[in-house]
């Protein structure tokens, strides 16, 4: 008996027994007549089968079936499009070790992941399995937190995080930095699950000495000749966190007063104006520290700190003293304008970190509004008391060049002290600020606009700061932030607020717009100077340096 005959029931009783015992979800219910196919067409179908009635032209014998590796029919060797891969192949990226780690890591971060060079293979013993991935990621996040809290740009923070991971053999890492959140993802291979860790930055503080120590730690970790274990890196990081500030509180308060006094001389004040501006700034600094100790937000700290210089200037006007009251108020504003946050925000925007840039610029706007509120309150009180404040008064900027050069250098020096910089960097940043003011004053004397003069001077600050940082393999912030102090738009801000207090809103808005343009010129100039220095110095990558974005607007 054949297999088909064996499976087919032989009688009605057998068929009934067979149907009752064996059922299937694919069985046809009783009473449902299924049309039988004719012509030998099989009953089974497939999702790859062609529907009935669809005629597909078959390739001729002269045109064989193509593949993914054959050229299309429309391809012409004469008019061939540019190949995606060049005929000579993709050049090997060679990163030299005689350049700072910032340049090497930034170069790799701006590469596609598939083109990043893999680290050199290290022969390990069977007992040496390498550091634990979670601990390496935790160390990376802690280092990035210190850098971001210290005011470092988002791109430099990502470069430092990438350098730390790469130094411990984790090359397939992707760091991500925003204004308050740090995250990093590591995927060992394409078939393994990624590991992600994050950390929130809740407190910010200005201490460039700590920032320089973190940069030194990252530099030592990136050096292949310096073998630093994970425990040693944690120990050094704990020492950096425990370090005290290099300057005590009374030195910071004195530096704030000297900064305001130097700024008042810079805009045409004399000895009495210098002393008045110094006292006002020191009193405002102490009030701000008192508010900080009570837990008030920074907005109110800036508001309170802006009131004493404005009050002293109005008091001198009411006393009919033969001094420039506007210079006293302008000097106090110089000590409060958030130039550091402004430069960092614009730098993040220019390098493609738009979320972080927006958050930092919004923070700058809040600080500026706090200063505006504090000064406007005191100016309004002075106007009501009968103080004759002239918004059209012009401050001299080039009548005493020697005094102003000395004042600009003193301003940069005191600004460096307020930023808690290392003592070894104070002299360099002081000279950098003096050079910036000389360039600004020379261009003003030559008839250039204030915005153009400020941009060129800030560009030189960024260029010299980047060169000094490369020479010492450190961050560029300690060499640039304090040097832009003499260029801050204190006088334009004051006259804008004074016009608004005198019900001249249009003139006030024009002056404030000028102040905003000067601030943007400072930030863009500093960033442009830094980028120019990288264009002419060896970066260590093959070919041209990749840009952060290549969208061309879409």
mmCIF file of C-alpha atoms in Angstrom, residues 176-388:
data_model
loop_
_atom_site.group_PDB
_atom_site.id
_atom_site.type_symbol
_atom_site.label_atom_id
_atom_site.label_comp_id
_atom_site.label_asym_id
_atom_site.label_seq_id
_atom_site.Cartn_x
_atom_site.Cartn_y
_atom_site.Cartn_z
ATOM 1 C CA UNK A 176 27.458 63.984 25.388
ATOM 2 C CA UNK A 177 27.525 67.321 27.230
ATOM 3 C CA UNK A 178 24.696 69.731 27.918
ATOM 4 C CA UNK A 179 24.424 72.649 30.317
ATOM 5 C CA UNK A 180 23.697 70.559 33.438
ATOM 6 C CA UNK A 181 23.885 66.932 32.270
ATOM 7 C CA UNK A 182 26.846 64.758 31.325
ATOM 8 C CA UNK A 183 26.396 61.326 29.794
ATOM 9 C CA UNK A 184 28.645 58.792 28.117
ATOM 10 C CA UNK A 185 27.908 55.558 26.262
ATOM 11 C CA UNK A 186 30.314 52.687 25.692
ATOM 12 C CA UNK A 187 29.599 49.766 23.371
ATOM 13 C CA UNK A 188 32.294 47.047 23.347
ATOM 14 C CA UNK A 189 31.254 45.756 19.933
ATOM 15 C CA UNK A 190 28.355 45.827 17.524
ATOM 16 C CA UNK A 191 26.812 42.718 19.073
ATOM 17 C CA UNK A 192 27.196 43.748 22.734
ATOM 18 C CA UNK A 193 24.780 45.871 24.720
ATOM 19 C CA UNK A 194 25.899 49.480 25.292
ATOM 20 C CA UNK A 195 26.665 50.765 28.783
ATOM 21 C CA UNK A 196 25.456 54.302 29.564
ATOM 22 C CA UNK A 197 26.174 56.465 32.605
ATOM 23 C CA UNK A 198 25.218 60.064 33.392
ATOM 24 C CA UNK A 199 25.912 62.744 35.977
ATOM 25 C CA UNK A 200 24.234 66.057 36.798
ATOM 26 C CA UNK A 201 26.151 69.286 37.442
ATOM 27 C CA UNK A 202 24.342 71.085 40.261
ATOM 28 C CA UNK A 203 26.964 73.521 41.571
ATOM 29 C CA UNK A 204 29.218 75.831 39.602
ATOM 30 C CA UNK A 205 32.263 77.639 40.832
ATOM 31 C CA UNK A 206 35.035 79.703 39.332
ATOM 32 C CA UNK A 207 38.414 78.225 40.218
ATOM 33 C CA UNK A 208 40.870 78.138 37.338
ATOM 34 C CA UNK A 209 43.543 76.601 39.582
ATOM 35 C CA UNK A 210 41.375 73.512 39.967
ATOM 36 C CA UNK A 211 40.645 73.635 36.232
ATOM 37 C CA UNK A 212 44.370 73.613 35.433
ATOM 38 C CA UNK A 213 44.892 70.654 37.782
ATOM 39 C CA UNK A 214 42.176 68.659 36.015
ATOM 40 C CA UNK A 215 43.757 69.445 32.643
ATOM 41 C CA UNK A 216 47.100 68.231 33.957
ATOM 42 C CA UNK A 217 45.469 65.000 35.118
ATOM 43 C CA UNK A 218 43.891 64.398 31.701
ATOM 44 C CA UNK A 219 47.214 65.178 30.033
ATOM 45 C CA UNK A 220 48.999 62.593 32.193
ATOM 46 C CA UNK A 221 46.298 60.006 31.475
ATOM 47 C CA UNK A 222 46.602 60.638 27.730
ATOM 48 C CA UNK A 223 50.381 60.210 27.743
ATOM 49 C CA UNK A 224 51.160 56.593 26.739
ATOM 50 C CA UNK A 225 54.494 56.766 28.522
ATOM 51 C CA UNK A 226 52.839 57.618 31.856
ATOM 52 C CA UNK A 227 51.020 54.599 33.215
ATOM 53 C CA UNK A 228 48.446 55.787 35.761
ATOM 54 C CA UNK A 229 46.216 53.209 37.332
ATOM 55 C CA UNK A 230 42.544 53.808 37.977
ATOM 56 C CA UNK A 231 43.117 53.987 41.744
ATOM 57 C CA UNK A 232 45.858 56.593 41.270
ATOM 58 C CA UNK A 233 43.575 58.667 39.036
ATOM 59 C CA UNK A 234 40.830 58.562 41.657
ATOM 60 C CA UNK A 235 43.317 59.620 44.339
ATOM 61 C CA UNK A 236 44.519 62.607 42.324
ATOM 62 C CA UNK A 237 40.952 63.597 41.512
ATOM 63 C CA UNK A 238 40.065 63.523 45.227
ATOM 64 C CA UNK A 239 43.052 65.754 45.996
ATOM 65 C CA UNK A 240 41.922 68.221 43.325
ATOM 66 C CA UNK A 241 38.461 68.377 44.888
ATOM 67 C CA UNK A 242 39.856 68.942 48.390
ATOM 68 C CA UNK A 243 42.237 71.710 47.361
ATOM 69 C CA UNK A 244 41.486 75.091 48.879
ATOM 70 C CA UNK A 245 41.212 78.219 46.785
ATOM 71 C CA UNK A 246 44.583 79.930 46.271
ATOM 72 C CA UNK A 247 43.334 83.329 47.469
ATOM 73 C CA UNK A 248 41.455 84.074 50.706
ATOM 74 C CA UNK A 249 38.181 85.965 50.852
ATOM 75 C CA UNK A 250 39.670 89.333 51.794
ATOM 76 C CA UNK A 251 41.995 89.163 48.766
ATOM 77 C CA UNK A 252 39.010 88.526 46.497
ATOM 78 C CA UNK A 253 37.117 91.478 47.966
ATOM 79 C CA UNK A 254 40.150 93.752 47.544
ATOM 80 C CA UNK A 255 40.595 92.519 43.969
ATOM 81 C CA UNK A 256 36.957 93.349 43.209
ATOM 82 C CA UNK A 257 37.482 96.893 44.481
ATOM 83 C CA UNK A 258 40.730 97.371 42.548
ATOM 84 C CA UNK A 259 39.047 96.075 39.395
ATOM 85 C CA UNK A 260 36.273 98.661 39.698
ATOM 86 C CA UNK A 261 38.772 101.412 40.425
ATOM 87 C CA UNK A 262 40.932 100.488 37.417
ATOM 88 C CA UNK A 263 37.841 100.434 35.209
ATOM 89 C CA UNK A 264 36.839 103.908 36.391
ATOM 90 C CA UNK A 265 40.300 105.243 35.486
ATOM 91 C CA UNK A 266 40.008 103.460 32.149
ATOM 92 C CA UNK A 267 36.932 105.541 31.263
ATOM 93 C CA UNK A 268 38.334 108.885 32.421
ATOM 94 C CA UNK A 269 38.117 108.965 36.215
ATOM 95 C CA UNK A 270 40.610 110.445 38.629
ATOM 96 C CA UNK A 271 41.921 109.542 42.064
ATOM 97 C CA UNK A 272 38.682 110.371 43.895
ATOM 98 C CA UNK A 273 36.683 108.384 41.347
ATOM 99 C CA UNK A 274 39.098 105.474 41.786
ATOM 100 C CA UNK A 275 38.559 105.422 45.559
ATOM 101 C CA UNK A 276 34.768 105.834 45.254
ATOM 102 C CA UNK A 277 34.438 103.045 42.691
ATOM 103 C CA UNK A 278 36.674 100.814 44.794
ATOM 104 C CA UNK A 279 34.583 101.325 47.931
ATOM 105 C CA UNK A 280 31.318 100.776 46.058
ATOM 106 C CA UNK A 281 32.519 97.521 44.481
ATOM 107 C CA UNK A 282 33.873 96.175 47.767
ATOM 108 C CA UNK A 283 30.616 96.963 49.554
ATOM 109 C CA UNK A 284 28.630 95.327 46.762
ATOM 110 C CA UNK A 285 30.868 92.241 46.921
ATOM 111 C CA UNK A 286 30.309 91.877 50.675
ATOM 112 C CA UNK A 287 26.533 92.234 50.269
ATOM 113 C CA UNK A 288 26.569 89.606 47.524
ATOM 114 C CA UNK A 289 28.492 87.210 49.795
ATOM 115 C CA UNK A 290 25.925 87.860 52.536
ATOM 116 C CA UNK A 291 23.070 87.009 50.141
ATOM 117 C CA UNK A 292 24.894 83.878 49.008
ATOM 118 C CA UNK A 293 25.268 82.767 52.622
ATOM 119 C CA UNK A 294 21.495 83.152 53.074
ATOM 120 C CA UNK A 295 20.845 80.937 50.062
ATOM 121 C CA UNK A 296 19.501 83.595 47.688
ATOM 122 C CA UNK A 297 19.799 82.863 43.927
ATOM 123 C CA UNK A 298 22.539 84.522 41.906
ATOM 124 C CA UNK A 299 20.020 86.834 40.240
ATOM 125 C CA UNK A 300 19.446 88.657 43.548
ATOM 126 C CA UNK A 301 23.156 88.565 44.350
ATOM 127 C CA UNK A 302 23.916 90.498 41.152
ATOM 128 C CA UNK A 303 21.051 92.901 41.877
ATOM 129 C CA UNK A 304 22.331 93.688 45.365
ATOM 130 C CA UNK A 305 25.966 93.958 44.226
ATOM 131 C CA UNK A 306 25.061 96.542 41.562
ATOM 132 C CA UNK A 307 23.372 98.927 44.013
ATOM 133 C CA UNK A 308 26.315 100.318 46.104
ATOM 134 C CA UNK A 309 28.419 101.680 43.171
ATOM 135 C CA UNK A 310 25.340 103.334 41.693
ATOM 136 C CA UNK A 311 24.387 104.759 45.104
ATOM 137 C CA UNK A 312 27.885 106.223 45.635
ATOM 138 C CA UNK A 313 27.863 107.782 42.167
ATOM 139 C CA UNK A 314 24.478 109.403 42.804
ATOM 140 C CA UNK A 315 25.649 110.620 46.220
ATOM 141 C CA UNK A 316 28.657 112.334 44.619
ATOM 142 C CA UNK A 317 26.329 113.987 42.112
ATOM 143 C CA UNK A 318 23.998 115.241 44.831
ATOM 144 C CA UNK A 319 27.008 116.581 46.763
ATOM 145 C CA UNK A 320 28.033 118.569 43.660
ATOM 146 C CA UNK A 321 31.506 117.057 43.762
ATOM 147 C CA UNK A 322 33.710 117.864 40.802
ATOM 148 C CA UNK A 323 34.074 114.230 39.723
ATOM 149 C CA UNK A 324 32.718 112.002 37.012
ATOM 150 C CA UNK A 325 29.905 110.159 38.758
ATOM 151 C CA UNK A 326 29.303 108.150 35.613
ATOM 152 C CA UNK A 327 32.827 106.737 35.856
ATOM 153 C CA UNK A 328 32.101 105.474 39.378
ATOM 154 C CA UNK A 329 28.980 103.615 38.236
ATOM 155 C CA UNK A 330 30.708 102.299 35.122
ATOM 156 C CA UNK A 331 33.584 100.944 37.201
ATOM 157 C CA UNK A 332 31.148 99.070 39.392
ATOM 158 C CA UNK A 333 29.505 97.548 36.325
ATOM 159 C CA UNK A 334 32.851 96.293 35.022
ATOM 160 C CA UNK A 335 33.232 94.166 38.141
ATOM 161 C CA UNK A 336 29.829 92.528 37.592
ATOM 162 C CA UNK A 337 29.449 91.933 33.864
ATOM 163 C CA UNK A 338 29.505 88.141 33.232
ATOM 164 C CA UNK A 339 32.188 88.080 30.561
ATOM 165 C CA UNK A 340 33.281 84.510 31.345
ATOM 166 C CA UNK A 341 29.820 83.005 30.849
ATOM 167 C CA UNK A 342 29.267 85.104 27.731
ATOM 168 C CA UNK A 343 32.438 83.874 26.036
ATOM 169 C CA UNK A 344 31.679 80.255 26.943
ATOM 170 C CA UNK A 345 28.102 80.530 25.647
ATOM 171 C CA UNK A 346 29.072 82.016 22.304
ATOM 172 C CA UNK A 347 31.904 79.497 21.929
ATOM 173 C CA UNK A 348 29.468 76.601 22.435
ATOM 174 C CA UNK A 349 27.147 78.071 19.815
ATOM 175 C CA UNK A 350 29.934 78.493 17.281
ATOM 176 C CA UNK A 351 31.115 74.911 17.776
ATOM 177 C CA UNK A 352 27.657 73.387 17.300
ATOM 178 C CA UNK A 353 26.470 72.859 20.908
ATOM 179 C CA UNK A 354 23.327 74.914 20.538
ATOM 180 C CA UNK A 355 21.430 73.604 23.571
ATOM 181 C CA UNK A 356 24.315 74.355 25.930
ATOM 182 C CA UNK A 357 24.912 77.713 24.243
ATOM 183 C CA UNK A 358 21.257 78.699 24.624
ATOM 184 C CA UNK A 359 21.285 77.782 28.304
ATOM 185 C CA UNK A 360 24.479 79.715 28.996
ATOM 186 C CA UNK A 361 23.335 82.787 27.105
ATOM 187 C CA UNK A 362 20.032 82.642 28.987
ATOM 188 C CA UNK A 363 22.025 82.560 32.218
ATOM 189 C CA UNK A 364 23.986 85.613 31.042
ATOM 190 C CA UNK A 365 20.716 87.392 30.253
ATOM 191 C CA UNK A 366 19.389 86.736 33.756
ATOM 192 C CA UNK A 367 22.592 88.061 35.333
ATOM 193 C CA UNK A 368 22.458 91.116 33.113
ATOM 194 C CA UNK A 369 18.824 91.739 34.008
ATOM 195 C CA UNK A 370 19.742 91.517 37.685
ATOM 196 C CA UNK A 371 22.449 94.164 37.193
ATOM 197 C CA UNK A 372 20.002 96.317 35.240
ATOM 198 C CA UNK A 373 17.393 96.121 37.990
ATOM 199 C CA UNK A 374 19.875 97.061 40.697
ATOM 200 C CA UNK A 375 21.297 100.051 38.806
ATOM 201 C CA UNK A 376 17.899 101.237 37.560
ATOM 202 C CA UNK A 377 16.476 101.268 41.078
ATOM 203 C CA UNK A 378 19.282 103.493 42.321
ATOM 204 C CA UNK A 379 19.181 105.729 39.223
ATOM 205 C CA UNK A 380 15.430 106.178 39.610
ATOM 206 C CA UNK A 381 15.912 107.139 43.258
ATOM 207 C CA UNK A 382 18.641 109.609 42.270
ATOM 208 C CA UNK A 383 16.439 111.216 39.601
ATOM 209 C CA UNK A 384 13.631 111.591 42.133
ATOM 210 C CA UNK A 385 16.042 113.233 44.575
ATOM 211 C CA UNK A 386 17.091 115.764 41.945
ATOM 212 C CA UNK A 387 20.410 114.353 40.813
ATOM 213 C CA UNK A 388 21.347 115.769 37.409
#
